[in-house]
mmCIF file of C-alpha atoms in Angstrom:
data_model
loop_
_atom_site.group_PDB
_atom_site.id
_atom_site.type_symbol
_atom_site.label_atom_id
_atom_site.label_comp_id
_atom_site.label_asym_id
_atom_site.label_seq_id
_atom_site.Cartn_x
_atom_site.Cartn_y
_atom_site.Cartn_z
ATOM 1 C CA ALA A 453 7.306 2.689 -16.288
ATOM 2 C CA GLN A 454 7.609 2.998 -12.557
ATOM 3 C CA THR A 455 9.035 0.384 -10.214
ATOM 4 C CA VAL A 456 9.957 0.210 -6.543
ATOM 5 C CA THR A 457 12.463 -2.347 -5.289
ATOM 6 C CA GLN A 458 13.031 -3.418 -1.715
ATOM 7 C CA SER A 459 15.982 -5.789 -1.817
ATOM 8 C CA GLN A 460 15.781 -6.894 1.827
ATOM 9 C CA PRO A 461 12.860 -9.267 2.438
ATOM 10 C CA GLU A 462 13.788 -9.456 6.136
ATOM 11 C CA MET A 463 15.822 -7.414 8.557
ATOM 12 C CA SER A 464 16.427 -7.583 12.274
ATOM 13 C CA VAL A 465 17.651 -5.066 14.799
ATOM 14 C CA GLN A 466 18.466 -5.089 18.471
ATOM 15 C CA GLU A 467 16.196 -2.979 20.627
ATOM 16 C CA ALA A 468 17.548 0.586 21.011
ATOM 17 C CA GLU A 469 19.823 0.167 18.007
ATOM 18 C CA THR A 470 19.530 1.765 14.566
ATOM 19 C CA VAL A 471 18.471 0.014 11.380
ATOM 20 C CA THR A 472 18.247 1.132 7.770
ATOM 21 C CA LEU A 473 15.787 -0.307 5.275
ATOM 22 C CA SER A 474 16.693 0.029 1.611
ATOM 23 C CA CYS A 475 14.501 1.148 -1.250
ATOM 24 C CA THR A 476 15.288 2.024 -4.836
ATOM 25 C CA TYR A 477 12.867 3.219 -7.444
ATOM 26 C CA ASP A 478 12.639 4.046 -11.082
ATOM 27 C CA THR A 479 10.244 6.568 -12.536
ATOM 28 C CA SER A 480 9.751 8.596 -15.663
ATOM 29 C CA GLU A 481 7.764 11.216 -13.793
ATOM 30 C CA SER A 482 9.391 14.588 -13.219
ATOM 31 C CA ASP A 483 7.384 15.236 -10.085
ATOM 32 C CA TYR A 484 6.640 12.538 -7.561
ATOM 33 C CA TYR A 485 6.408 11.626 -3.902
ATOM 34 C CA LEU A 486 8.065 8.823 -2.010
ATOM 35 C CA PHE A 487 6.769 7.281 1.164
ATOM 36 C CA TRP A 488 7.114 4.498 3.691
ATOM 37 C CA TYR A 489 4.186 2.646 5.210
ATOM 38 C CA LYS A 490 4.301 0.339 8.191
ATOM 39 C CA GLN A 491 2.100 -2.725 8.592
ATOM 40 C CA PRO A 492 2.193 -4.203 12.101
ATOM 41 C CA PRO A 493 0.709 -7.620 12.894
ATOM 42 C CA SER A 494 -2.686 -5.956 13.211
ATOM 43 C CA ARG A 495 -2.552 -5.617 9.405
ATOM 44 C CA GLN A 496 -3.389 -1.914 9.530
ATOM 45 C CA MET A 497 -1.323 0.177 7.106
ATOM 46 C CA ILE A 498 0.155 3.282 8.717
ATOM 47 C CA LEU A 499 2.026 6.089 6.979
ATOM 48 C CA VAL A 500 5.476 6.457 8.528
ATOM 49 C CA ILE A 501 7.054 9.218 6.470
ATOM 50 C CA ARG A 502 6.880 10.857 3.054
ATOM 51 C CA GLN A 503 9.244 12.867 0.909
ATOM 52 C CA GLU A 504 8.574 15.270 -1.915
ATOM 53 C CA ALA A 505 11.027 14.568 -4.713
ATOM 54 C CA TYR A 506 11.698 18.247 -5.388
ATOM 55 C CA LYS A 507 12.816 18.837 -1.809
ATOM 56 C CA GLN A 508 16.471 18.180 -1.124
ATOM 57 C CA GLN A 509 16.126 18.088 2.630
ATOM 58 C CA ASN A 510 15.535 14.631 4.004
ATOM 59 C CA ALA A 511 12.231 14.145 5.783
ATOM 60 C CA THR A 512 12.243 13.311 9.488
ATOM 61 C CA GLU A 513 9.497 12.133 11.807
ATOM 62 C CA ASN A 514 10.744 11.610 15.344
ATOM 63 C CA ARG A 515 12.856 8.431 15.294
ATOM 64 C CA PHE A 516 12.231 7.878 11.586
ATOM 65 C CA SER A 517 14.249 9.601 8.892
ATOM 66 C CA VAL A 518 14.991 9.040 5.247
ATOM 67 C CA ASN A 519 18.111 9.248 3.153
ATOM 68 C CA PHE A 520 16.867 10.476 -0.188
ATOM 69 C CA GLN A 521 19.418 10.268 -2.984
ATOM 70 C CA LYS A 522 17.568 11.522 -6.048
ATOM 71 C CA ALA A 523 20.343 10.919 -8.570
ATOM 72 C CA ALA A 524 20.767 7.351 -7.354
ATOM 73 C CA LYS A 525 16.975 6.917 -7.064
ATOM 74 C CA SER A 526 17.393 5.661 -3.558
ATOM 75 C CA PHE A 527 15.049 6.270 -0.618
ATOM 76 C CA SER A 528 16.148 4.412 2.491
ATOM 77 C CA LEU A 529 14.413 4.536 5.866
ATOM 78 C CA LYS A 530 16.417 4.855 9.059
ATOM 79 C CA ILE A 531 14.853 3.888 12.365
ATOM 80 C CA SER A 532 16.774 5.117 15.391
ATOM 81 C CA ASP A 533 16.455 3.796 18.928
ATOM 82 C CA SER A 534 14.409 0.845 17.693
ATOM 83 C CA GLN A 535 11.498 -0.202 19.846
ATOM 84 C CA LEU A 536 9.581 -3.449 20.063
ATOM 85 C CA GLY A 537 6.600 -1.681 18.547
ATOM 86 C CA ASP A 538 8.585 -1.025 15.383
ATOM 87 C CA ALA A 539 8.373 -4.692 14.476
ATOM 88 C CA ALA A 540 6.311 -4.768 11.294
ATOM 89 C CA MET A 541 6.344 -5.079 7.537
ATOM 90 C CA TYR A 542 7.564 -1.884 5.905
ATOM 91 C CA PHE A 543 6.533 -0.890 2.387
ATOM 92 C CA CYS A 544 8.287 1.724 0.290
ATOM 93 C CA GLY A 545 6.255 3.433 -2.399
ATOM 94 C CA ALA A 546 6.296 6.098 -5.082
ATOM 95 C CA ALA A 547 3.462 8.170 -6.488
ATOM 96 C CA GLY A 548 3.526 10.307 -9.589
ATOM 97 C CA ALA A 549 0.806 12.250 -11.320
ATOM 98 C CA ASN A 550 -0.486 9.187 -13.078
ATOM 99 C CA ASN A 551 0.622 6.125 -11.177
ATOM 100 C CA LEU A 552 1.480 4.637 -7.836
ATOM 101 C CA PHE A 553 3.711 1.696 -6.922
ATOM 102 C CA PHE A 554 4.739 -0.124 -3.782
ATOM 103 C CA GLY A 555 7.687 -2.417 -3.184
ATOM 104 C CA THR A 556 7.313 -5.983 -1.966
ATOM 105 C CA GLY A 557 8.073 -5.068 1.629
ATOM 106 C CA THR A 558 10.723 -5.671 4.282
ATOM 107 C CA ARG A 559 9.815 -7.545 7.419
ATOM 108 C CA LEU A 560 11.549 -5.977 10.419
ATOM 109 C CA THR A 561 12.121 -7.986 13.589
ATOM 110 C CA VAL A 562 13.141 -6.181 16.769
ATOM 111 C CA ILE A 563 15.149 -8.308 19.191
ATOM 112 C CA PRO A 564 14.678 -7.486 22.877
ATOM 113 C CA ASP B 1055 -14.886 9.997 10.579
ATOM 114 C CA ALA B 1056 -14.782 6.228 11.036
ATOM 115 C CA GLY B 1057 -12.013 5.806 8.519
ATOM 116 C CA VAL B 1058 -12.138 3.534 5.508
ATOM 117 C CA ILE B 1059 -14.616 0.742 6.060
ATOM 118 C CA GLN B 1060 -14.331 -2.630 4.372
ATOM 119 C CA SER B 1061 -16.615 -5.606 4.473
ATOM 120 C CA PRO B 1062 -16.472 -8.425 5.036
ATOM 121 C CA ARG B 1063 -13.331 -8.740 7.155
ATOM 122 C CA HIS B 1064 -13.008 -12.393 6.282
ATOM 123 C CA GLU B 1065 -14.443 -14.355 3.407
ATOM 124 C CA VAL B 1066 -14.137 -18.046 2.754
ATOM 125 C CA THR B 1067 -15.586 -19.372 -0.461
ATOM 126 C CA GLU B 1068 -15.281 -22.253 -2.837
ATOM 127 C CA MET B 1069 -13.614 -22.158 -6.198
ATOM 128 C CA GLY B 1070 -15.960 -20.975 -8.914
ATOM 129 C CA GLN B 1071 -18.101 -18.831 -6.640
ATOM 130 C CA GLU B 1072 -18.576 -15.099 -7.060
ATOM 131 C CA VAL B 1073 -17.002 -12.910 -4.417
ATOM 132 C CA THR B 1074 -17.842 -9.261 -3.776
ATOM 133 C CA LEU B 1075 -15.722 -7.066 -1.547
ATOM 134 C CA ARG B 1076 -17.041 -3.723 -0.388
ATOM 135 C CA CYS B 1077 -15.477 -0.442 0.571
ATOM 136 C CA LYS B 1078 -16.655 2.867 1.967
ATOM 137 C CA PRO B 1079 -13.984 5.564 1.628
ATOM 138 C CA ILE B 1080 -13.482 8.524 3.914
ATOM 139 C CA SER B 1081 -15.971 11.256 3.112
ATOM 140 C CA GLY B 1082 -14.463 13.973 0.938
ATOM 141 C CA HIS B 1083 -11.663 11.839 -0.451
ATOM 142 C CA ASP B 1084 -11.562 11.975 -4.234
ATOM 143 C CA TYR B 1085 -9.350 8.944 -4.753
ATOM 144 C CA LEU B 1086 -10.083 5.325 -3.986
ATOM 145 C CA PHE B 1087 -7.639 2.466 -4.385
ATOM 146 C CA TRP B 1088 -7.912 -1.313 -4.349
ATOM 147 C CA TYR B 1089 -4.835 -3.355 -3.409
ATOM 148 C CA ARG B 1090 -4.057 -7.035 -3.102
ATOM 149 C CA GLN B 1091 -1.453 -8.311 -0.667
ATOM 150 C CA THR B 1092 0.193 -11.717 -0.933
ATOM 151 C CA MET B 1093 3.387 -13.156 0.453
ATOM 152 C CA MET B 1094 4.840 -13.623 -3.006
ATOM 153 C CA ARG B 1095 3.972 -10.278 -4.594
ATOM 154 C CA GLY B 1096 3.677 -7.960 -1.618
ATOM 155 C CA LEU B 1097 1.251 -5.074 -2.038
ATOM 156 C CA GLU B 1098 -0.106 -4.677 -5.557
ATOM 157 C CA LEU B 1099 -2.250 -1.817 -6.762
ATOM 158 C CA LEU B 1100 -5.167 -3.296 -8.692
ATOM 159 C CA ILE B 1101 -7.150 -0.222 -9.697
ATOM 160 C CA TYR B 1102 -7.824 3.302 -8.581
ATOM 161 C CA PHE B 1103 -10.662 5.753 -9.067
ATOM 162 C CA ASN B 1104 -10.760 9.539 -9.167
ATOM 163 C CA ASN B 1105 -14.155 11.067 -8.513
ATOM 164 C CA ASN B 1106 -15.791 7.677 -9.102
ATOM 165 C CA VAL B 1107 -14.118 7.209 -12.489
ATOM 166 C CA PRO B 1108 -11.627 4.345 -12.967
ATOM 167 C CA ILE B 1109 -8.285 5.878 -13.920
ATOM 168 C CA ASP B 1110 -5.860 2.989 -14.027
ATOM 169 C CA ASP B 1111 -6.901 -0.655 -13.971
ATOM 170 C CA SER B 1112 -3.654 -2.024 -15.366
ATOM 171 C CA GLY B 1113 -3.082 -3.915 -12.137
ATOM 172 C CA MET B 1114 -6.260 -5.959 -12.412
ATOM 173 C CA PRO B 1115 -4.956 -9.478 -12.960
ATOM 174 C CA GLU B 1116 -7.544 -10.696 -15.437
ATOM 175 C CA ASP B 1117 -11.091 -10.377 -16.652
ATOM 176 C CA ARG B 1118 -12.400 -12.297 -13.679
ATOM 177 C CA PHE B 1119 -11.759 -9.167 -11.638
ATOM 178 C CA SER B 1120 -13.961 -6.100 -11.908
ATOM 179 C CA ALA B 1121 -14.367 -2.977 -9.802
ATOM 180 C CA LYS B 1122 -17.056 -0.345 -9.677
ATOM 181 C CA MET B 1123 -17.658 2.890 -7.868
ATOM 182 C CA PRO B 1124 -21.297 3.851 -8.359
ATOM 183 C CA ASN B 1125 -21.014 6.859 -6.043
ATOM 184 C CA ALA B 1126 -18.532 8.729 -3.892
ATOM 185 C CA SER B 1127 -19.214 6.643 -0.815
ATOM 186 C CA PHE B 1128 -19.136 3.103 -2.120
ATOM 187 C CA SER B 1129 -17.000 0.791 -4.204
ATOM 188 C CA THR B 1130 -16.954 -2.927 -4.923
ATOM 189 C CA LEU B 1131 -14.346 -5.360 -6.121
ATOM 190 C CA LYS B 1132 -15.813 -8.477 -7.649
ATOM 191 C CA ILE B 1133 -14.153 -11.749 -8.566
ATOM 192 C CA GLN B 1134 -16.136 -14.075 -10.776
ATOM 193 C CA PRO B 1135 -15.381 -16.951 -10.866
ATOM 194 C CA SER B 1136 -12.993 -17.115 -7.938
ATOM 195 C CA GLU B 1137 -9.922 -19.377 -7.928
ATOM 196 C CA PRO B 1138 -7.641 -20.578 -5.103
ATOM 197 C CA ARG B 1139 -4.831 -18.314 -6.356
ATOM 198 C CA ASP B 1140 -7.049 -15.316 -5.607
ATOM 199 C CA SER B 1141 -6.606 -15.992 -1.894
ATOM 200 C CA ALA B 1142 -5.061 -12.859 -0.419
ATOM 201 C CA VAL B 1143 -5.787 -9.842 1.707
ATOM 202 C CA TYR B 1144 -7.557 -7.117 -0.251
ATOM 203 C CA PHE B 1145 -7.205 -3.546 0.930
ATOM 204 C CA CYS B 1146 -9.175 -0.498 0.027
ATOM 205 C CA ALA B 1147 -7.652 2.945 0.603
ATOM 206 C CA SER B 1148 -8.720 6.521 -0.009
ATOM 207 C CA SER B 1149 -6.960 9.859 -0.216
ATOM 208 C CA LEU B 1150 -7.510 13.496 -1.090
ATOM 209 C CA ALA B 1151 -5.086 13.361 -4.007
ATOM 210 C CA LEU B 1152 -2.780 10.930 -5.776
ATOM 211 C CA MET B 1153 0.468 12.693 -5.031
ATOM 212 C CA GLY B 1154 1.622 13.873 -1.677
ATOM 213 C CA ASN B 1155 -1.441 13.023 0.347
ATOM 214 C CA GLU B 1156 -1.584 10.179 2.799
ATOM 215 C CA GLN B 1157 -3.584 7.165 1.758
ATOM 216 C CA PHE B 1158 -5.831 5.914 4.508
ATOM 217 C CA PHE B 1159 -6.220 2.176 4.406
ATOM 218 C CA GLY B 1160 -9.118 0.047 5.514
ATOM 219 C CA PRO B 1161 -8.595 -3.012 7.702
ATOM 220 C CA GLY B 1162 -8.548 -5.312 4.691
ATOM 221 C CA THR B 1163 -10.568 -8.360 3.687
ATOM 222 C CA ARG B 1164 -8.873 -11.719 4.018
ATOM 223 C CA LEU B 1165 -10.156 -13.869 1.180
ATOM 224 C CA THR B 1166 -9.694 -17.614 1.158
ATOM 225 C CA VAL B 1167 -10.786 -19.561 -1.901
ATOM 226 C CA LEU B 1168 -10.909 -23.298 -1.314
#
């Protein structure tokens, strides 16, 4: 079985500050990918960042980075220098060879 | 490429009616996914296809839901008969592969069943 858990339904951050969104997963797959998608109010789903499970180095995309702890099955997303445009719903997900799961999402509010 | 195209963008229907949602994936993508998004359950994978063949439909909630992919450029998700609890946003997405490749999502269809 494969599950993805996002324990924070809502988070808020002050503009220019840093925020970390939590994600834990469980999978029986030996090879898998993890990813974060962003859904702004426009409803469009946008890939933020992805991580290959066999890579130890944490993925980074500009202000977005992950803290991938494979043994703990944790995959948190860090947003640095938060901007108003970062306000959105964020979904964590995991994909193996045979299945794909998303978490229930974390709604991020950015306070000016 | 125009991206993943979904129609209609909004659908309002009455309980008991048949609803058909349509999706055109990005050309060349071998995988197509149907998702349902609700406040309570978040984003749920309903079914996905590989090269037009359904691979995993374990997320389809019940027999009222069916999905087809008659060719590489078209898929439908049908609900018959529809119920108010089916009200949600339904997304279609496509990708080159299941693992590692970005899924490109359509704009979604907001379904309201009265």
